[in-house]
């Protein structure tokens, strides 16, 4: 996905390397209503070195259903933004092949006050993890791999 | 009738394709599932609940990029050119 129009970056699923955290943060800071914000909260999901059952992994592959995923992300953002009265909310999920500690997901919330920002951030993270059509494949040093 | 089936994750590993056109005679989703399992036997255990004779409860269906919320998924009537995806539980980063 390449939804960059000027300085604005839309929430969505992007190929790894297509966007940096700095660009997304800058896009939020350039929001026309940013002067109404008192806080910007960020969450970055990164690749942990062990699988869910503790096995050391070598790489991680993320595959996505882009058409459904991009629509789902926008729906999640609109819903949470409206309910919490946020200035801005962006969810960027990356796809591709990742090394340990690579960034996988960015969630950025700009709100008038931190209280609603923290709640909205938590809800956005829980929702994308539950609803986004994205699948993770763990690859191990012995050459084996598994979808989780 | 021809529909396009989109494959993701472990289902894609089995089919070795991102998508594929299926030409089949009847119109219901159950007929597509039958054709799919006939072509890729390994999909049987992933998609089909033998005891209940229906799709496994952890399989979701998207048609034309929208998740279908319907208790009787197998009776859904497909249309020419529909894009159908069988989705397994997600695991975002």
PDB file of C-alpha atoms in Angstrom:
ATOM      1  CA  UNK A   1       0.000   0.000   0.000  1.00  0.00           C
ATOM      2  CA  UNK A   2       1.189   3.531  -0.739  1.00  0.00           C
ATOM      3  CA  UNK A   3      -1.304   5.966   0.698  1.00  0.00           C
ATOM      4  CA  UNK A   4       1.058   8.870   1.136  1.00  0.00           C
ATOM      5  CA  UNK A   5      -0.490  12.100  -0.084  1.00  0.00           C
ATOM      6  CA  UNK A   6       1.756  15.031   0.714  1.00  0.00           C
ATOM      7  CA  UNK A   7       2.665  14.750   4.382  1.00  0.00           C
ATOM      8  CA  UNK A   8      -0.344  12.642   5.282  1.00  0.00           C
ATOM      9  CA  UNK A   9       0.081   8.936   5.813  1.00  0.00           C
ATOM     10  CA  UNK A  10      -3.011   6.767   6.003  1.00  0.00           C
ATOM     11  CA  UNK A  11      -3.379   3.809   8.322  1.00  0.00           C
ATOM     12  CA  UNK A  12      -2.950   0.498   6.528  1.00  0.00           C
ATOM     13  CA  UNK A  13      -0.739  -2.453   5.710  1.00  0.00           C
ATOM     14  CA  UNK A  14       2.605  -1.526   4.171  1.00  0.00           C
ATOM     15  CA  UNK A  15       5.549  -3.487   2.832  1.00  0.00           C
ATOM     16  CA  UNK A  16       8.493  -3.511   5.256  1.00  0.00           C
ATOM     17  CA  UNK A  17      10.850  -0.646   4.425  1.00  0.00           C
ATOM     18  CA  UNK A  18       8.074   1.430   2.868  1.00  0.00           C
ATOM     19  CA  UNK A  19       7.611   3.722   5.867  1.00  0.00           C
ATOM     20  CA  UNK A  20       9.569   4.775   8.923  1.00  0.00           C
ATOM     21  CA  UNK A  21       8.327   5.583  12.421  1.00  0.00           C
ATOM     22  CA  UNK A  22       9.625   9.133  11.975  1.00  0.00           C
ATOM     23  CA  UNK A  23       7.515   9.682   8.852  1.00  0.00           C
ATOM     24  CA  UNK A  24       4.351   8.457  10.577  1.00  0.00           C
ATOM     25  CA  UNK A  25       5.050  10.545  13.689  1.00  0.00           C
ATOM     26  CA  UNK A  26       5.687  13.595  11.512  1.00  0.00           C
ATOM     27  CA  UNK A  27       2.411  13.000   9.715  1.00  0.00           C
ATOM     28  CA  UNK A  28       0.576  13.038  13.069  1.00  0.00           C
ATOM     29  CA  UNK A  29       2.419  16.204  14.147  1.00  0.00           C
ATOM     30  CA  UNK A  30       1.293  17.841  10.899  1.00  0.00           C
ATOM     31  CA  UNK A  31      -2.393  17.112  11.563  1.00  0.00           C
ATOM     32  CA  UNK A  32      -4.349  20.382  11.116  1.00  0.00           C
ATOM     33  CA  UNK A  33      -5.784  20.077  14.661  1.00  0.00           C
ATOM     34  CA  UNK A  34      -2.534  19.057  16.389  1.00  0.00           C
ATOM     35  CA  UNK A  35      -2.546  22.264  18.456  1.00  0.00           C
ATOM     36  CA  UNK A  36      -5.602  20.866  20.292  1.00  0.00           C
ATOM     37  CA  UNK A  37      -3.500  17.864  21.428  1.00  0.00           C
ATOM     38  CA  UNK A  38      -1.849  17.571  24.799  1.00  0.00           C
ATOM     39  CA  UNK A  39      -0.220  14.210  24.176  1.00  0.00           C
ATOM     40  CA  UNK A  40       0.984  11.811  21.518  1.00  0.00           C
ATOM     41  CA  UNK A  41       1.250   8.176  22.612  1.00  0.00           C
ATOM     42  CA  UNK A  42       3.016   5.546  20.538  1.00  0.00           C
ATOM     43  CA  UNK A  43       3.164   1.757  20.524  1.00  0.00           C
ATOM     44  CA  UNK A  44       5.678  -0.240  18.481  1.00  0.00           C
ATOM     45  CA  UNK A  45       5.298  -4.000  18.114  1.00  0.00           C
ATOM     46  CA  UNK A  46       8.663  -5.660  17.427  1.00  0.00           C
ATOM     47  CA  UNK A  47       9.896  -9.205  16.749  1.00  0.00           C
ATOM     48  CA  UNK A  48      10.627 -11.136  19.946  1.00  0.00           C
ATOM     49  CA  UNK A  49      13.460 -13.662  19.771  1.00  0.00           C
ATOM     50  CA  UNK A  50      11.361 -16.535  21.045  1.00  0.00           C
ATOM     51  CA  UNK A  51       8.159 -18.075  19.752  1.00  0.00           C
ATOM     52  CA  UNK A  52       4.992 -18.302  21.835  1.00  0.00           C
ATOM     53  CA  UNK A  53       6.230 -21.615  23.288  1.00  0.00           C
ATOM     54  CA  UNK A  54       9.720 -20.347  24.022  1.00  0.00           C
ATOM     55  CA  UNK A  55      11.625 -21.687  21.005  1.00  0.00           C
ATOM     56  CA  UNK A  56      14.286 -19.342  19.589  1.00  0.00           C
ATOM     57  CA  UNK A  57      13.276 -18.088  16.163  1.00  0.00           C
ATOM     58  CA  UNK A  58      15.496 -16.956  13.316  1.00  0.00           C
ATOM     59  CA  UNK A  59      13.106 -14.887  11.227  1.00  0.00           C
ATOM     60  CA  UNK A  60       9.475 -13.948  11.035  1.00  0.00           C
ATOM     61  CA  UNK A  61       7.332 -13.691   7.931  1.00  0.00           C
ATOM     62  CA  UNK A  62       4.157 -11.628   7.893  1.00  0.00           C
ATOM     63  CA  UNK A  63       1.558 -12.209   5.211  1.00  0.00           C
ATOM     64  CA  UNK A  64      -1.588 -10.083   4.856  1.00  0.00           C
ATOM     65  CA  UNK A  65      -4.884  -9.950   3.028  1.00  0.00           C
ATOM     66  CA  UNK A  66      -4.335  -6.350   1.934  1.00  0.00           C
ATOM     67  CA  UNK A  67      -7.771  -5.437   0.566  1.00  0.00           C
ATOM     68  CA  UNK A  68      -9.641  -6.659   3.640  1.00  0.00           C
ATOM     69  CA  UNK A  69      -6.875  -5.560   6.019  1.00  0.00           C
ATOM     70  CA  UNK A  70      -6.735  -1.968   4.800  1.00  0.00           C
ATOM     71  CA  UNK A  71     -10.486  -1.647   5.102  1.00  0.00           C
ATOM     72  CA  UNK A  72     -10.456  -3.214   8.584  1.00  0.00           C
ATOM     73  CA  UNK A  73      -7.694  -0.868   9.810  1.00  0.00           C
ATOM     74  CA  UNK A  74      -9.582   2.205   8.615  1.00  0.00           C
ATOM     75  CA  UNK A  75     -12.779   0.979  10.310  1.00  0.00           C
ATOM     76  CA  UNK A  76     -10.931   0.347  13.592  1.00  0.00           C
ATOM     77  CA  UNK A  77      -9.347   3.826  13.450  1.00  0.00           C
ATOM     78  CA  UNK A  78     -12.596   5.637  12.631  1.00  0.00           C
ATOM     79  CA  UNK A  79     -14.500   3.832  15.382  1.00  0.00           C
ATOM     80  CA  UNK A  80     -11.889   4.462  18.107  1.00  0.00           C
ATOM     81  CA  UNK A  81     -11.223   8.037  16.993  1.00  0.00           C
ATOM     82  CA  UNK A  82     -14.920   8.902  17.176  1.00  0.00           C
ATOM     83  CA  UNK A  83     -15.618   7.171  20.485  1.00  0.00           C
ATOM     84  CA  UNK A  84     -12.651   8.737  22.311  1.00  0.00           C
ATOM     85  CA  UNK A  85     -12.758  12.083  20.492  1.00  0.00           C
ATOM     86  CA  UNK A  86      -9.136  11.730  19.401  1.00  0.00           C
ATOM     87  CA  UNK A  87      -7.288  14.249  17.264  1.00  0.00           C
ATOM     88  CA  UNK A  88      -5.601  11.485  15.283  1.00  0.00           C
ATOM     89  CA  UNK A  89      -5.028   7.727  15.337  1.00  0.00           C
ATOM     90  CA  UNK A  90      -2.815   5.803  12.982  1.00  0.00           C
ATOM     91  CA  UNK A  91      -2.226   2.061  12.800  1.00  0.00           C
ATOM     92  CA  UNK A  92       0.503   0.904  10.430  1.00  0.00           C
ATOM     93  CA  UNK A  93       1.102  -2.850  10.129  1.00  0.00           C
ATOM     94  CA  UNK A  94       4.132  -3.952   8.135  1.00  0.00           C
ATOM     95  CA  UNK A  95       4.425  -7.155   6.098  1.00  0.00           C
ATOM     96  CA  UNK A  96       7.389  -9.034   4.633  1.00  0.00           C
ATOM     97  CA  UNK A  97      10.293 -10.888   6.224  1.00  0.00           C
ATOM     98  CA  UNK A  98      11.643  -9.633   9.557  1.00  0.00           C
ATOM     99  CA  UNK A  99      14.712 -10.177  11.724  1.00  0.00           C
ATOM    100  CA  UNK A 100      14.668 -10.271  15.535  1.00  0.00           C
ATOM    101  CA  UNK A 101      13.863  -6.830  17.021  1.00  0.00           C
ATOM    102  CA  UNK A 102      12.608  -5.418  13.705  1.00  0.00           C
ATOM    103  CA  UNK A 103       9.554  -3.170  13.937  1.00  0.00           C
ATOM    104  CA  UNK A 104       6.272  -4.830  12.918  1.00  0.00           C
ATOM    105  CA  UNK A 105       3.505  -2.426  13.903  1.00  0.00           C
ATOM    106  CA  UNK A 106       3.134   1.246  14.825  1.00  0.00           C
ATOM    107  CA  UNK A 107       0.129   2.720  16.622  1.00  0.00           C
ATOM    108  CA  UNK A 108       0.118   6.469  17.260  1.00  0.00           C
ATOM    109  CA  UNK A 109      -2.587   8.341  19.150  1.00  0.00           C
ATOM    110  CA  UNK A 110      -2.894  12.137  19.447  1.00  0.00           C
ATOM    111  CA  UNK A 111      -5.456  13.297  21.999  1.00  0.00           C
ATOM    112  CA  UNK A 112      -6.381  16.402  23.949  1.00  0.00           C
ATOM    113  CA  UNK A 113      -5.673  14.615  27.260  1.00  0.00           C
ATOM    114  CA  UNK A 114      -3.546  11.589  28.090  1.00  0.00           C
ATOM    115  CA  UNK A 115      -6.331   9.615  29.843  1.00  0.00           C
ATOM    116  CA  UNK A 116      -8.380   8.979  26.696  1.00  0.00           C
ATOM    117  CA  UNK A 117      -5.144   8.555  24.747  1.00  0.00           C
ATOM    118  CA  UNK A 118      -3.958   5.632  26.910  1.00  0.00           C
ATOM    119  CA  UNK A 119      -7.361   3.918  26.734  1.00  0.00           C
ATOM    120  CA  UNK A 120      -7.602   4.414  22.977  1.00  0.00           C
ATOM    121  CA  UNK A 121      -4.055   3.137  22.424  1.00  0.00           C
ATOM    122  CA  UNK A 122      -4.738  -0.066  24.375  1.00  0.00           C
ATOM    123  CA  UNK A 123      -7.998  -0.666  22.554  1.00  0.00           C
ATOM    124  CA  UNK A 124      -6.414  -0.034  19.146  1.00  0.00           C
ATOM    125  CA  UNK A 125      -3.648  -2.574  19.873  1.00  0.00           C
ATOM    126  CA  UNK A 126      -6.094  -5.222  21.138  1.00  0.00           C
ATOM    127  CA  UNK A 127      -8.366  -4.684  18.135  1.00  0.00           C
ATOM    128  CA  UNK A 128      -5.760  -4.893  15.391  1.00  0.00           C
ATOM    129  CA  UNK A 129      -4.333  -8.060  16.959  1.00  0.00           C
ATOM    130  CA  UNK A 130      -7.772  -9.654  16.998  1.00  0.00           C
ATOM    131  CA  UNK A 131      -9.261  -8.408  13.741  1.00  0.00           C
ATOM    132  CA  UNK A 132      -6.572  -7.744  11.133  1.00  0.00           C
ATOM    133  CA  UNK A 133      -6.271 -10.477   8.474  1.00  0.00           C
ATOM    134  CA  UNK A 134      -2.533 -10.854   8.999  1.00  0.00           C
ATOM    135  CA  UNK A 135      -0.640 -14.116   9.594  1.00  0.00           C
ATOM    136  CA  UNK A 136       2.749 -14.717  11.154  1.00  0.00           C
ATOM    137  CA  UNK A 137       5.151 -17.519  10.206  1.00  0.00           C
ATOM    138  CA  UNK A 138       8.016 -18.289  12.562  1.00  0.00           C
ATOM    139  CA  UNK A 139      11.191 -19.633  10.952  1.00  0.00           C
ATOM    140  CA  UNK A 140      13.684 -21.597  13.064  1.00  0.00           C
ATOM    141  CA  UNK A 141      17.437 -22.147  12.662  1.00  0.00           C
ATOM    142  CA  UNK A 142      16.951 -25.830  11.768  1.00  0.00           C
ATOM    143  CA  UNK A 143      15.110 -24.746   8.610  1.00  0.00           C
ATOM    144  CA  UNK A 144      11.658 -25.589   9.936  1.00  0.00           C
ATOM    145  CA  UNK A 145       8.853 -23.065  10.120  1.00  0.00           C
ATOM    146  CA  UNK A 146       5.294 -22.796  11.353  1.00  0.00           C
ATOM    147  CA  UNK A 147       2.295 -20.492  11.058  1.00  0.00           C
ATOM    148  CA  UNK A 148       1.108 -19.237  14.424  1.00  0.00           C
TER     149      UNK A 148
ATOM    150  CA  UNK B   1     -19.686 -20.518 -12.952  1.00  0.00           C
ATOM    151  CA  UNK B   2     -16.217 -19.118 -12.333  1.00  0.00           C
ATOM    152  CA  UNK B   3     -15.067 -17.637  -9.017  1.00  0.00           C
ATOM    153  CA  UNK B   4     -11.614 -16.656  -7.831  1.00  0.00           C
ATOM    154  CA  UNK B   5     -10.305 -18.191  -4.620  1.00  0.00           C
ATOM    155  CA  UNK B   6      -7.673 -16.253  -2.657  1.00  0.00           C
ATOM    156  CA  UNK B   7      -5.178 -18.186  -0.540  1.00  0.00           C
ATOM    157  CA  UNK B   8      -3.315 -17.027   2.560  1.00  0.00           C
ATOM    158  CA  UNK B   9      -0.860 -18.423   5.129  1.00  0.00           C
ATOM    159  CA  UNK B  10      -0.916 -22.202   5.603  1.00  0.00           C
ATOM    160  CA  UNK B  11      -3.598 -22.586   2.934  1.00  0.00           C
ATOM    161  CA  UNK B  12      -1.286 -20.843   0.453  1.00  0.00           C
ATOM    162  CA  UNK B  13       1.535 -23.182   1.475  1.00  0.00           C
ATOM    163  CA  UNK B  14      -0.644 -26.119   0.425  1.00  0.00           C
ATOM    164  CA  UNK B  15      -1.925 -24.691  -2.858  1.00  0.00           C
ATOM    165  CA  UNK B  16       1.410 -23.019  -3.711  1.00  0.00           C
ATOM    166  CA  UNK B  17      -0.581 -20.193  -5.283  1.00  0.00           C
ATOM    167  CA  UNK B  18      -1.829 -16.760  -4.212  1.00  0.00           C
ATOM    168  CA  UNK B  19      -5.138 -17.246  -6.015  1.00  0.00           C
ATOM    169  CA  UNK B  20      -6.873 -19.475  -8.501  1.00  0.00           C
ATOM    170  CA  UNK B  21     -10.025 -19.553 -10.634  1.00  0.00           C
ATOM    171  CA  UNK B  22     -12.512 -22.330 -10.018  1.00  0.00           C
ATOM    172  CA  UNK B  23     -15.082 -23.317 -12.595  1.00  0.00           C
ATOM    173  CA  UNK B  24     -17.861 -25.385 -11.042  1.00  0.00           C
ATOM    174  CA  UNK B  25     -21.436 -26.244 -11.871  1.00  0.00           C
ATOM    175  CA  UNK B  26     -23.508 -25.372  -8.824  1.00  0.00           C
ATOM    176  CA  UNK B  27     -23.616 -22.034  -7.021  1.00  0.00           C
ATOM    177  CA  UNK B  28     -23.390 -22.607  -3.298  1.00  0.00           C
ATOM    178  CA  UNK B  29     -20.302 -22.155  -1.195  1.00  0.00           C
ATOM    179  CA  UNK B  30     -20.559 -25.835  -0.207  1.00  0.00           C
ATOM    180  CA  UNK B  31     -19.944 -26.765  -3.875  1.00  0.00           C
ATOM    181  CA  UNK B  32     -16.831 -24.614  -3.999  1.00  0.00           C
ATOM    182  CA  UNK B  33     -15.553 -26.151  -0.743  1.00  0.00           C
ATOM    183  CA  UNK B  34     -16.121 -29.590  -2.245  1.00  0.00           C
ATOM    184  CA  UNK B  35     -14.163 -28.736  -5.409  1.00  0.00           C
ATOM    185  CA  UNK B  36     -11.384 -27.189  -3.358  1.00  0.00           C
ATOM    186  CA  UNK B  37     -10.979 -30.182  -1.070  1.00  0.00           C
ATOM    187  CA  UNK B  38     -11.150 -32.530  -4.034  1.00  0.00           C
ATOM    188  CA  UNK B  39      -8.231 -30.697  -5.635  1.00  0.00           C
ATOM    189  CA  UNK B  40      -6.174 -30.221  -2.454  1.00  0.00           C
ATOM    190  CA  UNK B  41      -6.755 -33.159  -0.109  1.00  0.00           C
ATOM    191  CA  UNK B  42      -4.625 -31.594   2.642  1.00  0.00           C
ATOM    192  CA  UNK B  43      -7.158 -28.777   2.934  1.00  0.00           C
ATOM    193  CA  UNK B  44      -9.763 -31.233   4.201  1.00  0.00           C
ATOM    194  CA  UNK B  45      -8.385 -31.350   7.740  1.00  0.00           C
ATOM    195  CA  UNK B  46      -7.826 -27.593   7.838  1.00  0.00           C
ATOM    196  CA  UNK B  47     -11.242 -26.507   6.580  1.00  0.00           C
ATOM    197  CA  UNK B  48     -13.704 -29.298   7.221  1.00  0.00           C
ATOM    198  CA  UNK B  49     -15.297 -30.526  10.458  1.00  0.00           C
ATOM    199  CA  UNK B  50     -16.121 -34.128   9.646  1.00  0.00           C
ATOM    200  CA  UNK B  51     -18.301 -34.713  12.746  1.00  0.00           C
ATOM    201  CA  UNK B  52     -20.514 -31.697  12.163  1.00  0.00           C
ATOM    202  CA  UNK B  53     -20.314 -31.880   8.339  1.00  0.00           C
ATOM    203  CA  UNK B  54     -19.575 -28.163   8.054  1.00  0.00           C
ATOM    204  CA  UNK B  55     -16.669 -25.738   7.880  1.00  0.00           C
ATOM    205  CA  UNK B  56     -14.495 -25.711  10.997  1.00  0.00           C
ATOM    206  CA  UNK B  57     -15.591 -23.069  13.487  1.00  0.00           C
ATOM    207  CA  UNK B  58     -12.238 -21.239  13.254  1.00  0.00           C
ATOM    208  CA  UNK B  59     -12.552 -20.696   9.486  1.00  0.00           C
ATOM    209  CA  UNK B  60     -13.954 -17.347   8.316  1.00  0.00           C
ATOM    210  CA  UNK B  61     -15.149 -16.569   4.824  1.00  0.00           C
ATOM    211  CA  UNK B  62     -14.615 -13.329   2.937  1.00  0.00           C
ATOM    212  CA  UNK B  63     -16.437 -12.647  -0.309  1.00  0.00           C
ATOM    213  CA  UNK B  64     -15.254  -9.699  -2.379  1.00  0.00           C
ATOM    214  CA  UNK B  65     -13.052  -8.552   0.530  1.00  0.00           C
ATOM    215  CA  UNK B  66     -15.847  -8.527   3.122  1.00  0.00           C
ATOM    216  CA  UNK B  67     -16.178 -10.977   6.000  1.00  0.00           C
ATOM    217  CA  UNK B  68     -19.462 -12.869   5.776  1.00  0.00           C
ATOM    218  CA  UNK B  69     -21.425 -13.144   9.019  1.00  0.00           C
ATOM    219  CA  UNK B  70     -23.886 -15.908   8.330  1.00  0.00           C
ATOM    220  CA  UNK B  71     -24.788 -18.937  10.409  1.00  0.00           C
ATOM    221  CA  UNK B  72     -25.216 -21.107   7.339  1.00  0.00           C
ATOM    222  CA  UNK B  73     -22.095 -20.237   5.364  1.00  0.00           C
ATOM    223  CA  UNK B  74     -22.261 -23.313   3.174  1.00  0.00           C
ATOM    224  CA  UNK B  75     -25.631 -22.291   1.702  1.00  0.00           C
ATOM    225  CA  UNK B  76     -24.401 -18.901   0.545  1.00  0.00           C
ATOM    226  CA  UNK B  77     -25.046 -18.454  -3.164  1.00  0.00           C
ATOM    227  CA  UNK B  78     -21.973 -17.295  -5.024  1.00  0.00           C
ATOM    228  CA  UNK B  79     -22.051 -15.044  -8.076  1.00  0.00           C
ATOM    229  CA  UNK B  80     -19.972 -15.186 -11.240  1.00  0.00           C
ATOM    230  CA  UNK B  81     -16.620 -13.461 -10.648  1.00  0.00           C
ATOM    231  CA  UNK B  82     -16.829 -13.451  -6.846  1.00  0.00           C
ATOM    232  CA  UNK B  83     -13.523 -13.427  -4.973  1.00  0.00           C
ATOM    233  CA  UNK B  84     -13.699 -15.926  -2.120  1.00  0.00           C
ATOM    234  CA  UNK B  85     -11.156 -16.287   0.692  1.00  0.00           C
ATOM    235  CA  UNK B  86     -11.000 -18.933   3.419  1.00  0.00           C
ATOM    236  CA  UNK B  87      -9.380 -17.292   6.444  1.00  0.00           C
ATOM    237  CA  UNK B  88      -7.754 -19.063   9.368  1.00  0.00           C
ATOM    238  CA  UNK B  89      -7.328 -17.404  12.800  1.00  0.00           C
ATOM    239  CA  UNK B  90      -5.210 -14.272  12.507  1.00  0.00           C
ATOM    240  CA  UNK B  91      -1.920 -13.543  14.291  1.00  0.00           C
ATOM    241  CA  UNK B  92      -0.966  -9.893  13.942  1.00  0.00           C
ATOM    242  CA  UNK B  93       2.412  -8.609  15.142  1.00  0.00           C
TER     243      UNK B  93
END
